[in-house]
Amino acid sequence: MASLNEQLAILVENFTACDISDALLKLQKVPAGSAPRAGYLADLTPLSPITGRNDTARKIAAPATTFKFLNKSDIPPNIAVENPEKHGFPPGKHWVDYVGDFQDADPAKVGSIIVIEQPDEQYCAVTGGIMATRMKYLGIKAAVVGGRIRDLRELQGTDLPIWARATSTVGTGAEAKAGVRNVPISISGITVSPGDIIFCDPMEGVVAIPRDLLKAVLEIMPKLMSMDEQWGPAAVPAELVAERGRSNSPTSSTSLNFNYTLPTTKRKQQEQFVVIRIASSHAPSTLHRSRPIGAARKPTHNNPTLLPANMASPHRPTSPYAEEDPYSQYPPKRQWPPDMSKLSPKHQFRLERKYRRRAALKYARPKFIKAVTLAQWVIIGFVAIYAILFMNWDTKDTPFDGIRENFFAGLKSVFSTPPPPGPVKRSDEKN
């Protein structure tokens, strides 16, 4: 029989939180009238060492050490008062120092994950930077907080994986206090008992495995995964989905509509994307194929050395394909018109507005500047002529008298009608 350390290593290396939930759906008995939860601790987000769901942090699995926080004015439960050494918090010692009790009593040294329950109506944090540093020092593998935390920068500096429901800036003493430890607690509606296996998947979420079901979960998960491999992307009978019970919805299996294209040869199955489109009330999401089935791929600037289909390796990358890609090893300097097919409507509108403004400025600004410059010189010329002709109008014998006379004589000759020619003299004819 494998040890607990070996079982946890198998969990982390080979399975995800979704695989565990699939197994718990098969194994756990759900009371009548309640929906199956399959051990999923909902509404928890990784906040340390990386904030948000990611595929870079490591998966963690370890037994749970439970803590339950109460309102500041509440009286601790009887179990904490009657047995303070095991379930309470005797004076003179901080609650975070008790997280090492499980570590000291565990001969296998598998470590533990701290699981904390906080009342829903509280807005203070129950874990901060100092407490996380102490947990890391005591050898805790991770912390799962069904409440709020704070000091995110310090928490991420400890490199301790921490999952929480939300954050706060208020310390614990404002509203909460540590009430009881090593008792069953409730996180997101799931009961977590001391010793239950907590599986933290940074991409999928957190799942609690009852300790007595760990062996059965490890036995059934390979069978479920082999069923997935046998189905394949090309033939998924609806009755198998209903039999496995992934959805566990009241929707009958006959209402599922599977539209798929079956590849005729193994080579086509390697070269083409085949996507199953599921349309039902329970699973309304739709997967869109990346490119048309049967479309031939050709070298582009992204993959200029792509070989023909009969010479290419089956492990070549399957990047999205576009018919209009230029046949060049260098990407184009500028794409016009811009490709907006992958942008949201808001960003499409912003990009169109950007280029419209740019075009308007490019063609309108030079004409506008020329018109303004021309108007400026017209005004300057008018002022200069007005100053020369009409300044000192009442003064006689000025240097501009001759200029004024010549100017008005010229205007008269330009705008006046010349007299008609006179009769031809006979003396002119003789000459």
Short mmCIF file of C-alpha atoms in Angstrom, two decimals:
data_model
loop_
_atom_site.label_atom_id
_atom_site.label_comp_id
_atom_site.label_asym_id
_atom_site.label_seq_id
_atom_site.Cartn_x
_atom_site.Cartn_y
_atom_site.Cartn_z
CA MET A 1 0.00 0.00 0.00
CA ALA A 2 1.36 3.40 -0.95
CA SER A 3 2.18 5.85 1.79
CA LEU A 4 0.41 9.17 2.16
CA ASN A 5 3.41 10.99 0.70
CA GLU A 6 3.32 8.76 -2.38
CA GLN A 7 -0.43 9.17 -2.80
CA LEU A 8 -0.15 12.95 -2.63
CA ALA A 9 2.69 12.91 -5.15
CA ILE A 10 0.53 10.89 -7.56
CA LEU A 11 -2.29 13.41 -7.15
CA VAL A 12 -0.11 16.42 -7.88
CA GLU A 13 1.81 14.95 -10.81
CA ASN A 14 -1.00 13.27 -12.74
CA PHE A 15 -4.36 14.89 -12.01
CA THR A 16 -6.16 18.21 -11.86
CA ALA A 17 -8.91 19.53 -9.63
CA CYS A 18 -11.43 18.73 -12.36
CA ASP A 19 -10.37 15.07 -12.39
CA ILE A 20 -10.82 14.88 -8.62
CA SER A 21 -14.29 16.43 -8.79
CA ASP A 22 -15.28 13.91 -11.48
CA ALA A 23 -14.23 11.10 -9.16
CA LEU A 24 -16.04 12.58 -6.16
CA LEU A 25 -19.22 12.86 -8.23
CA LYS A 26 -19.08 9.09 -8.56
CA LEU A 27 -18.09 8.30 -5.00
CA GLN A 28 -19.79 10.82 -2.71
CA LYS A 29 -23.36 10.27 -1.60
CA VAL A 30 -25.41 13.45 -1.79
CA PRO A 31 -28.39 13.99 0.54
CA ALA A 32 -31.75 14.08 -1.18
CA GLY A 33 -32.75 17.53 -2.38
CA SER A 34 -29.21 18.96 -2.48
CA ALA A 35 -26.94 19.49 -5.46
CA PRO A 36 -23.61 17.63 -5.65
CA ARG A 37 -20.62 19.84 -4.94
CA ALA A 38 -17.88 17.26 -5.55
CA GLY A 39 -15.58 18.84 -2.96
CA TYR A 40 -15.18 22.12 -4.83
CA LEU A 41 -14.47 25.11 -2.57
CA ALA A 42 -16.10 27.86 -4.60
CA ASP A 43 -15.20 31.55 -4.89
CA LEU A 44 -11.57 31.13 -3.84
CA THR A 45 -8.80 32.89 -5.79
CA PRO A 46 -5.02 32.43 -5.56
CA LEU A 47 -3.52 35.66 -4.22
CA SER A 48 0.02 34.50 -3.41
CA PRO A 49 2.66 34.06 -4.74
CA ILE A 50 0.85 34.99 -7.99
CA THR A 51 -2.46 36.83 -8.06
CA GLY A 52 -5.16 35.19 -10.17
CA ARG A 53 -5.55 31.89 -11.97
CA ASN A 54 -2.34 30.83 -13.69
CA ASP A 55 -0.49 27.79 -15.00
CA THR A 56 2.94 28.71 -13.63
CA ALA A 57 2.40 28.09 -9.92
CA ARG A 58 2.69 24.54 -8.63
CA LYS A 59 -0.15 22.28 -7.53
CA ILE A 60 -0.22 21.38 -3.84
CA ALA A 61 -1.91 18.59 -1.88
CA ALA A 62 -1.71 18.06 1.88
CA PRO A 63 -3.91 17.27 4.92
CA ALA A 64 -5.98 20.09 6.36
CA THR A 65 -5.45 21.82 9.69
CA THR A 66 -8.65 23.72 10.47
CA PHE A 67 -9.26 27.01 12.29
CA LYS A 68 -12.61 28.68 12.88
CA PHE A 69 -12.86 32.42 13.58
CA LEU A 70 -15.77 33.99 15.46
CA ASN A 71 -17.19 37.45 15.97
CA LYS A 72 -15.26 39.46 18.52
CA SER A 73 -18.15 39.39 21.01
CA ASP A 74 -19.01 35.67 20.62
CA ILE A 75 -18.28 33.11 23.32
CA PRO A 76 -16.03 30.21 22.22
CA PRO A 77 -17.83 26.87 21.84
CA ASN A 78 -17.81 24.34 24.67
CA ILE A 79 -15.32 22.06 22.94
CA ALA A 80 -12.73 24.85 23.00
CA VAL A 81 -13.41 25.61 26.66
CA GLU A 82 -13.41 21.98 27.83
CA ASN A 83 -10.30 20.94 25.90
CA PRO A 84 -8.26 24.08 25.25
CA GLU A 85 -5.00 22.21 24.62
CA LYS A 86 -6.49 20.43 21.58
CA HIS A 87 -9.28 22.66 20.34
CA GLY A 88 -8.84 26.02 22.07
CA PHE A 89 -6.30 28.80 22.39
CA PRO A 90 -4.80 29.08 25.88
CA PRO A 91 -3.61 32.58 26.78
CA GLY A 92 -0.03 33.57 26.14
CA LYS A 93 0.22 32.08 22.65
CA HIS A 94 -0.89 33.41 19.28
CA TRP A 95 -3.24 31.28 17.22
CA VAL A 96 -0.81 31.06 14.32
CA ASP A 97 1.70 29.25 16.56
CA TYR A 98 -0.68 26.28 16.81
CA VAL A 99 -0.35 25.52 13.11
CA GLY A 100 2.85 23.67 13.92
CA ASP A 101 1.12 21.18 16.24
CA PHE A 102 0.16 18.96 13.32
CA GLN A 103 3.66 19.22 11.90
CA ASP A 104 5.24 18.07 15.14
CA ALA A 105 2.79 15.18 15.62
CA ASP A 106 3.05 13.90 12.03
CA PRO A 107 5.68 11.17 11.73
CA ALA A 108 5.47 11.12 7.91
CA LYS A 109 6.23 14.84 7.68
CA VAL A 110 3.83 15.38 4.78
CA GLY A 111 3.08 18.93 5.90
CA SER A 112 -0.35 20.50 6.11
CA ILE A 113 -2.55 23.17 4.57
CA ILE A 114 -4.18 25.71 6.87
CA VAL A 115 -7.93 26.05 6.24
CA ILE A 116 -9.63 29.01 7.94
CA GLU A 117 -13.36 29.72 8.23
CA GLN A 118 -14.46 33.33 8.75
CA PRO A 119 -18.01 34.60 9.31
CA ASP A 120 -19.53 35.88 6.07
CA GLU A 121 -20.65 39.22 7.50
CA GLN A 122 -17.13 40.31 8.50
CA TYR A 123 -15.00 42.70 6.44
CA CYS A 124 -11.71 42.40 8.32
CA ALA A 125 -8.77 40.21 7.35
CA VAL A 126 -7.89 37.08 9.32
CA THR A 127 -4.45 36.56 7.77
CA GLY A 128 -1.71 39.08 7.04
CA GLY A 129 1.97 39.33 6.26
CA ILE A 130 3.33 38.54 9.74
CA MET A 131 1.10 35.48 10.16
CA ALA A 132 1.99 34.20 6.68
CA THR A 133 5.68 34.59 7.46
CA ARG A 134 5.19 32.56 10.64
CA MET A 135 3.30 29.85 8.73
CA LYS A 136 6.10 29.63 6.19
CA TYR A 137 8.66 29.31 8.98
CA LEU A 138 6.67 26.49 10.61
CA GLY A 139 6.61 24.52 7.34
CA ILE A 140 3.02 25.03 6.26
CA LYS A 141 2.52 24.17 2.57
CA ALA A 142 -0.36 26.56 1.83
CA ALA A 143 -3.28 28.46 3.36
CA VAL A 144 -6.91 28.40 2.24
CA VAL A 145 -8.92 31.24 3.77
CA GLY A 146 -12.69 31.22 3.52
CA GLY A 147 -12.68 34.96 4.15
CA ARG A 148 -10.38 37.95 3.71
CA ILE A 149 -6.63 38.56 3.82
CA ARG A 150 -4.40 41.64 3.63
CA ASP A 151 -0.75 42.72 3.14
CA LEU A 152 -0.61 41.24 -0.35
CA ARG A 153 2.90 42.51 -1.05
CA GLU A 154 4.24 40.85 2.10
CA LEU A 155 2.26 37.68 1.43
CA GLN A 156 3.71 37.34 -2.05
CA GLY A 157 7.17 37.96 -0.63
CA THR A 158 6.85 34.88 1.59
CA ASP A 159 6.23 32.65 -1.47
CA LEU A 160 3.52 30.86 0.54
CA PRO A 161 0.58 29.78 -1.65
CA ILE A 162 -2.54 31.46 -0.27
CA TRP A 163 -6.10 31.17 -1.53
CA ALA A 164 -8.77 33.53 -0.25
CA ARG A 165 -12.24 34.79 -1.02
CA ALA A 166 -11.40 38.52 -0.89
CA THR A 167 -9.03 41.13 0.56
CA SER A 168 -9.29 43.82 3.21
CA THR A 169 -7.24 46.59 4.77
CA VAL A 170 -8.64 46.09 8.29
CA GLY A 171 -6.83 43.99 10.88
CA THR A 172 -8.28 40.92 12.57
CA GLY A 173 -8.85 42.60 15.93
CA ALA A 174 -11.50 44.94 14.52
CA GLU A 175 -14.18 42.26 14.18
CA ALA A 176 -12.85 38.74 14.60
CA LYS A 177 -10.98 36.43 16.93
CA ALA A 178 -9.73 32.85 16.74
CA GLY A 179 -12.46 30.67 18.28
CA VAL A 180 -11.71 26.98 17.85
CA ARG A 181 -9.27 24.71 16.01
CA ASN A 182 -9.06 21.10 14.81
CA VAL A 183 -12.82 20.83 14.31
CA PRO A 184 -14.94 20.42 11.15
CA ILE A 185 -15.51 23.76 9.46
CA SER A 186 -17.53 24.95 6.45
CA ILE A 187 -15.87 26.60 3.44
CA SER A 188 -18.20 27.64 0.61
CA GLY A 189 -20.78 25.15 1.84
CA ILE A 190 -18.32 22.23 1.92
CA THR A 191 -17.49 20.60 5.25
CA VAL A 192 -13.74 20.27 5.77
CA SER A 193 -12.60 18.05 8.62
CA PRO A 194 -9.09 17.94 10.10
CA GLY A 195 -6.99 15.55 8.04
CA ASP A 196 -9.00 15.88 4.82
CA ILE A 197 -6.83 16.25 1.74
CA ILE A 198 -6.85 19.76 0.27
CA PHE A 199 -5.86 19.89 -3.40
CA CYS A 200 -4.90 23.37 -4.65
CA ASP A 201 -4.81 23.70 -8.43
CA PRO A 202 -3.67 27.21 -9.48
CA MET A 203 -5.60 26.95 -12.74
CA GLU A 204 -8.80 25.07 -11.83
CA GLY A 205 -9.43 25.75 -8.13
CA VAL A 206 -9.40 24.10 -4.70
CA VAL A 207 -10.98 20.72 -3.93
CA ALA A 208 -11.39 18.99 -0.55
CA ILE A 209 -11.11 15.18 -0.59
CA PRO A 210 -12.50 13.33 2.45
CA ARG A 211 -9.68 11.32 3.97
CA ASP A 212 -11.61 8.03 3.77
CA LEU A 213 -12.19 8.51 0.02
CA LEU A 214 -8.59 9.25 -0.97
CA LYS A 215 -7.78 5.67 -1.94
CA ALA A 216 -11.00 5.26 -3.93
CA VAL A 217 -10.40 8.56 -5.72
CA LEU A 218 -6.93 7.46 -6.79
CA GLU A 219 -8.33 4.17 -8.08
CA ILE A 220 -11.22 5.59 -10.12
CA MET A 221 -9.51 8.60 -11.71
CA PRO A 222 -7.33 6.61 -14.16
CA LYS A 223 -10.44 4.80 -15.37
CA LEU A 224 -12.27 8.06 -15.99
CA MET A 225 -9.27 9.49 -17.82
CA SER A 226 -9.00 6.39 -20.03
CA MET A 227 -12.65 6.89 -20.96
CA ASP A 228 -11.79 10.42 -22.06
CA GLU A 229 -8.99 9.13 -24.27
CA GLN A 230 -11.24 6.47 -25.82
CA TRP A 231 -13.95 8.97 -26.69
CA GLY A 232 -11.65 11.21 -28.71
CA PRO A 233 -12.74 14.41 -30.38
CA ALA A 234 -14.53 12.72 -33.25
CA ALA A 235 -17.11 10.40 -31.67
CA VAL A 236 -18.77 11.35 -28.40
CA PRO A 237 -22.09 9.59 -27.90
CA ALA A 238 -24.44 11.60 -25.74
CA GLU A 239 -25.32 8.58 -23.61
CA LEU A 240 -21.70 8.30 -22.43
CA VAL A 241 -21.76 11.90 -21.21
CA ALA A 242 -24.99 11.21 -19.35
CA GLU A 243 -23.59 7.94 -17.93
CA ARG A 244 -20.45 9.56 -16.63
CA GLY A 245 -22.47 12.31 -14.99
CA ARG A 246 -20.20 15.25 -15.60
CA SER A 247 -23.04 17.70 -15.83
CA ASN A 248 -25.48 16.07 -13.37
CA SER A 249 -28.19 18.30 -14.74
CA PRO A 250 -31.87 17.47 -15.20
CA THR A 251 -31.39 17.97 -18.94
CA SER A 252 -31.85 14.65 -20.69
CA SER A 253 -29.04 13.24 -22.79
CA THR A 254 -31.16 13.38 -25.93
CA SER A 255 -31.29 17.18 -25.77
CA LEU A 256 -27.54 17.44 -26.34
CA ASN A 257 -26.72 18.33 -29.92
CA PHE A 258 -23.25 17.23 -31.08
CA ASN A 259 -22.12 18.59 -34.44
CA TYR A 260 -18.76 17.22 -35.46
CA THR A 261 -16.81 16.30 -38.56
CA LEU A 262 -15.18 12.88 -38.72
CA PRO A 263 -11.69 12.81 -40.30
CA THR A 264 -11.36 10.15 -42.97
CA THR A 265 -7.70 9.31 -42.35
CA LYS A 266 -5.23 9.50 -39.51
CA ARG A 267 -3.19 12.11 -41.40
CA LYS A 268 -6.15 14.45 -41.63
CA GLN A 269 -6.85 13.97 -37.96
CA GLN A 270 -3.30 15.14 -37.21
CA GLU A 271 -3.45 18.13 -39.55
CA GLN A 272 -6.93 19.47 -38.92
CA PHE A 273 -8.79 20.94 -36.01
CA VAL A 274 -11.94 19.00 -35.18
CA VAL A 275 -14.10 20.79 -32.63
CA ILE A 276 -17.25 19.43 -31.01
CA ARG A 277 -19.97 22.03 -30.74
CA ILE A 278 -22.30 21.40 -27.79
CA ALA A 279 -25.65 23.18 -27.61
CA SER A 280 -27.75 22.60 -24.50
CA SER A 281 -29.38 24.53 -21.70
CA HIS A 282 -26.77 23.34 -19.22
CA ALA A 283 -23.66 23.96 -21.32
CA PRO A 284 -24.44 26.96 -23.54
CA SER A 285 -20.82 27.72 -24.37
CA THR A 286 -19.66 27.11 -27.94
CA LEU A 287 -16.18 26.25 -29.14
CA HIS A 288 -15.37 27.82 -32.50
CA ARG A 289 -12.98 26.04 -34.80
CA SER A 290 -9.78 27.91 -35.54
CA ARG A 291 -9.88 27.32 -39.30
CA PRO A 292 -12.13 25.51 -41.80
CA ILE A 293 -11.89 21.75 -41.90
CA GLY A 294 -9.91 20.66 -44.93
CA ALA A 295 -8.21 24.02 -45.54
CA ALA A 296 -4.63 23.59 -46.73
CA ARG A 297 -1.96 25.40 -44.75
CA LYS A 298 0.78 27.25 -46.59
CA PRO A 299 4.00 29.00 -45.54
CA THR A 300 3.54 32.49 -44.12
CA HIS A 301 5.74 35.08 -42.46
CA ASN A 302 5.03 33.34 -39.15
CA ASN A 303 6.12 29.89 -40.35
CA PRO A 304 8.02 30.32 -43.65
CA THR A 305 9.64 26.87 -43.51
CA LEU A 306 6.39 24.89 -43.25
CA LEU A 307 6.70 21.66 -45.22
CA PRO A 308 3.98 20.08 -47.35
CA ALA A 309 1.47 17.87 -45.60
CA ASN A 310 3.09 14.62 -46.73
CA MET A 311 6.52 15.73 -45.46
CA ALA A 312 5.64 17.63 -42.30
CA SER A 313 6.09 16.26 -38.81
CA PRO A 314 2.86 15.39 -36.96
CA HIS A 315 4.15 17.44 -34.02
CA ARG A 316 4.39 20.75 -35.85
CA PRO A 317 2.65 23.71 -34.18
CA THR A 318 -0.96 24.31 -35.11
CA SER A 319 -1.08 28.09 -35.10
CA PRO A 320 -4.16 29.99 -36.34
CA TYR A 321 -4.22 30.24 -40.11
CA ALA A 322 -5.19 33.18 -42.31
CA GLU A 323 -5.58 33.09 -46.08
CA GLU A 324 -4.34 36.65 -46.57
CA ASP A 325 -0.94 36.10 -44.90
CA PRO A 326 1.85 37.26 -47.27
CA TYR A 327 4.35 34.74 -48.53
CA SER A 328 7.39 36.31 -46.89
CA GLN A 329 9.72 35.52 -44.02
CA TYR A 330 9.40 39.10 -42.79
CA PRO A 331 6.21 40.48 -41.27
CA PRO A 332 4.67 43.46 -43.05
CA LYS A 333 5.57 46.86 -41.65
CA ARG A 334 1.99 48.03 -41.63
CA GLN A 335 -1.28 46.30 -42.23
CA TRP A 336 -3.90 48.35 -44.04
CA PRO A 337 -6.74 48.18 -43.55
CA PRO A 338 -6.09 46.98 -39.98
CA ASP A 339 -7.30 43.50 -39.04
CA MET A 340 -10.09 44.09 -36.55
CA SER A 341 -11.60 40.60 -36.59
CA LYS A 342 -10.01 39.71 -33.24
CA LEU A 343 -10.92 42.97 -31.51
CA SER A 344 -13.95 43.70 -29.40
CA PRO A 345 -16.54 46.18 -30.72
CA LYS A 346 -15.26 48.84 -28.36
CA HIS A 347 -11.67 48.52 -29.59
CA GLN A 348 -12.84 48.34 -33.21
CA PHE A 349 -14.62 51.68 -32.76
CA ARG A 350 -11.54 53.21 -31.14
CA LEU A 351 -9.25 52.01 -33.92
CA GLU A 352 -11.58 53.32 -36.63
CA ARG A 353 -11.83 56.68 -34.88
CA LYS A 354 -8.06 56.86 -34.59
CA TYR A 355 -7.46 56.32 -38.30
CA ARG A 356 -10.33 58.63 -39.31
CA ARG A 357 -8.84 61.44 -37.23
CA ARG A 358 -5.40 60.76 -38.61
CA ALA A 359 -6.65 60.87 -42.20
CA ALA A 360 -8.65 64.04 -41.56
CA LEU A 361 -5.61 65.81 -40.12
CA LYS A 362 -3.36 64.59 -42.91
CA TYR A 363 -5.49 66.01 -45.73
CA ALA A 364 -7.20 68.98 -44.06
CA ARG A 365 -4.37 70.61 -42.16
CA PRO A 366 -2.22 71.72 -45.16
CA LYS A 367 -5.20 73.40 -46.90
CA PHE A 368 -6.20 75.12 -43.71
CA ILE A 369 -2.68 76.44 -43.13
CA LYS A 370 -2.41 77.77 -46.70
CA ALA A 371 -5.73 79.56 -46.41
CA VAL A 372 -4.72 81.20 -43.15
CA THR A 373 -1.36 82.27 -44.56
CA LEU A 374 -3.01 83.77 -47.64
CA ALA A 375 -5.53 85.66 -45.51
CA GLN A 376 -2.74 87.01 -43.33
CA TRP A 377 -0.80 88.42 -46.31
CA VAL A 378 -3.97 89.94 -47.78
CA ILE A 379 -4.64 91.75 -44.51
CA ILE A 380 -1.03 92.91 -44.23
CA GLY A 381 -1.08 94.25 -47.79
CA PHE A 382 -4.38 96.04 -47.26
CA VAL A 383 -3.11 97.73 -44.10
CA ALA A 384 0.11 98.79 -45.83
CA ILE A 385 -1.73 100.27 -48.81
CA TYR A 386 -4.24 102.00 -46.56
CA ALA A 387 -1.42 103.51 -44.51
CA ILE A 388 0.39 104.78 -47.60
CA LEU A 389 -2.64 106.26 -49.32
CA PHE A 390 -4.84 107.61 -46.58
CA MET A 391 -2.64 108.59 -43.67
CA ASN A 392 -2.18 112.34 -43.24
CA TRP A 393 -5.17 112.94 -45.55
CA ASP A 394 -5.68 116.55 -44.44
CA THR A 395 -2.02 117.50 -44.80
CA LYS A 396 -0.98 119.17 -48.05
CA ASP A 397 2.30 118.90 -49.91
CA THR A 398 3.33 115.54 -48.42
CA PRO A 399 5.73 113.09 -50.13
CA PHE A 400 2.78 110.77 -50.83
CA ASP A 401 0.75 113.24 -52.90
CA GLY A 402 2.29 112.07 -56.16
CA ILE A 403 1.87 108.43 -55.17
CA ARG A 404 -1.81 108.97 -54.37
CA GLU A 405 -2.44 110.77 -57.66
CA ASN A 406 -0.73 108.04 -59.68
CA PHE A 407 -2.57 105.31 -57.75
CA PHE A 408 -6.03 106.77 -58.33
CA ALA A 409 -5.16 107.55 -61.96
CA GLY A 410 -4.21 103.93 -62.42
CA LEU A 411 -7.45 102.74 -60.80
CA LYS A 412 -9.41 105.08 -63.09
CA SER A 413 -7.65 103.77 -66.17
CA VAL A 414 -8.23 100.15 -65.13
CA PHE A 415 -11.89 100.38 -64.24
CA SER A 416 -12.99 103.09 -66.73
CA THR A 417 -14.23 102.40 -70.25
CA PRO A 418 -11.90 103.71 -72.96
CA PRO A 419 -13.48 106.10 -75.51
CA PRO A 420 -14.47 104.67 -78.91
CA PRO A 421 -12.01 105.17 -81.73
CA GLY A 422 -12.58 108.29 -83.91
CA PRO A 423 -13.10 108.36 -87.68
CA VAL A 424 -10.19 107.65 -89.94
CA LYS A 425 -8.77 110.79 -91.57
CA ARG A 426 -8.28 110.83 -95.36
CA SER A 427 -4.78 112.13 -94.80
CA ASP A 428 -3.97 108.82 -93.13
CA GLU A 429 -5.20 106.89 -96.17
CA LYS A 430 -2.84 108.80 -98.48
CA ASN A 431 0.11 108.01 -96.28
#
